[in-house]
Amino acid sequence: LGLKPSMSAERIVGLTWDGLKKFDGKTAVYIRPMYWAEHGGYMGVPADPASTRFCLCLYESPMISPAGFSVTVSPFRRPTIETMPTNAKAGCLYPNNGRAILE
């Protein structure tokens, strides 16, 4: 994706453990490490590797109670491997999930 990671996996794991200490140990916590570029070419493409930024978010995110659910098929799909790095979580996972939920 043209980004230049600024932290080792070990450092990210360490920061995560430090952040988890602020929770009570019983709370379901969503852990979201993120990299993005602040600068790049036209509309940020391609990314300027020197402008890569990092953020680690930890927040309470309880799981839905196991009381049953409905299943359907949405017309929204992840991009194909020819058009997007589909093995990366960045391949429109969150936007398409949001669109499917609203549908």
Short mmCIF file of C-alpha atoms in Angstrom, two decimals, residues 71-76 100:
data_model
loop_
_atom_site.label_atom_id
_atom_site.label_comp_id
_atom_site.label_asym_id
_atom_site.label_seq_id
_atom_site.Cartn_x
_atom_site.Cartn_y
_atom_site.Cartn_z
CA VAL A 71 -28.79 -14.25 8.02
CA THR A 72 -29.10 -12.79 4.55
CA VAL A 73 -26.95 -12.15 1.50
CA SER A 74 -26.03 -8.56 0.63
CA PRO A 75 -25.33 -7.32 -2.90
CA PHE A 76 -22.24 -5.53 -1.52
CA ALA A 100 -24.86 -4.21 4.38
#
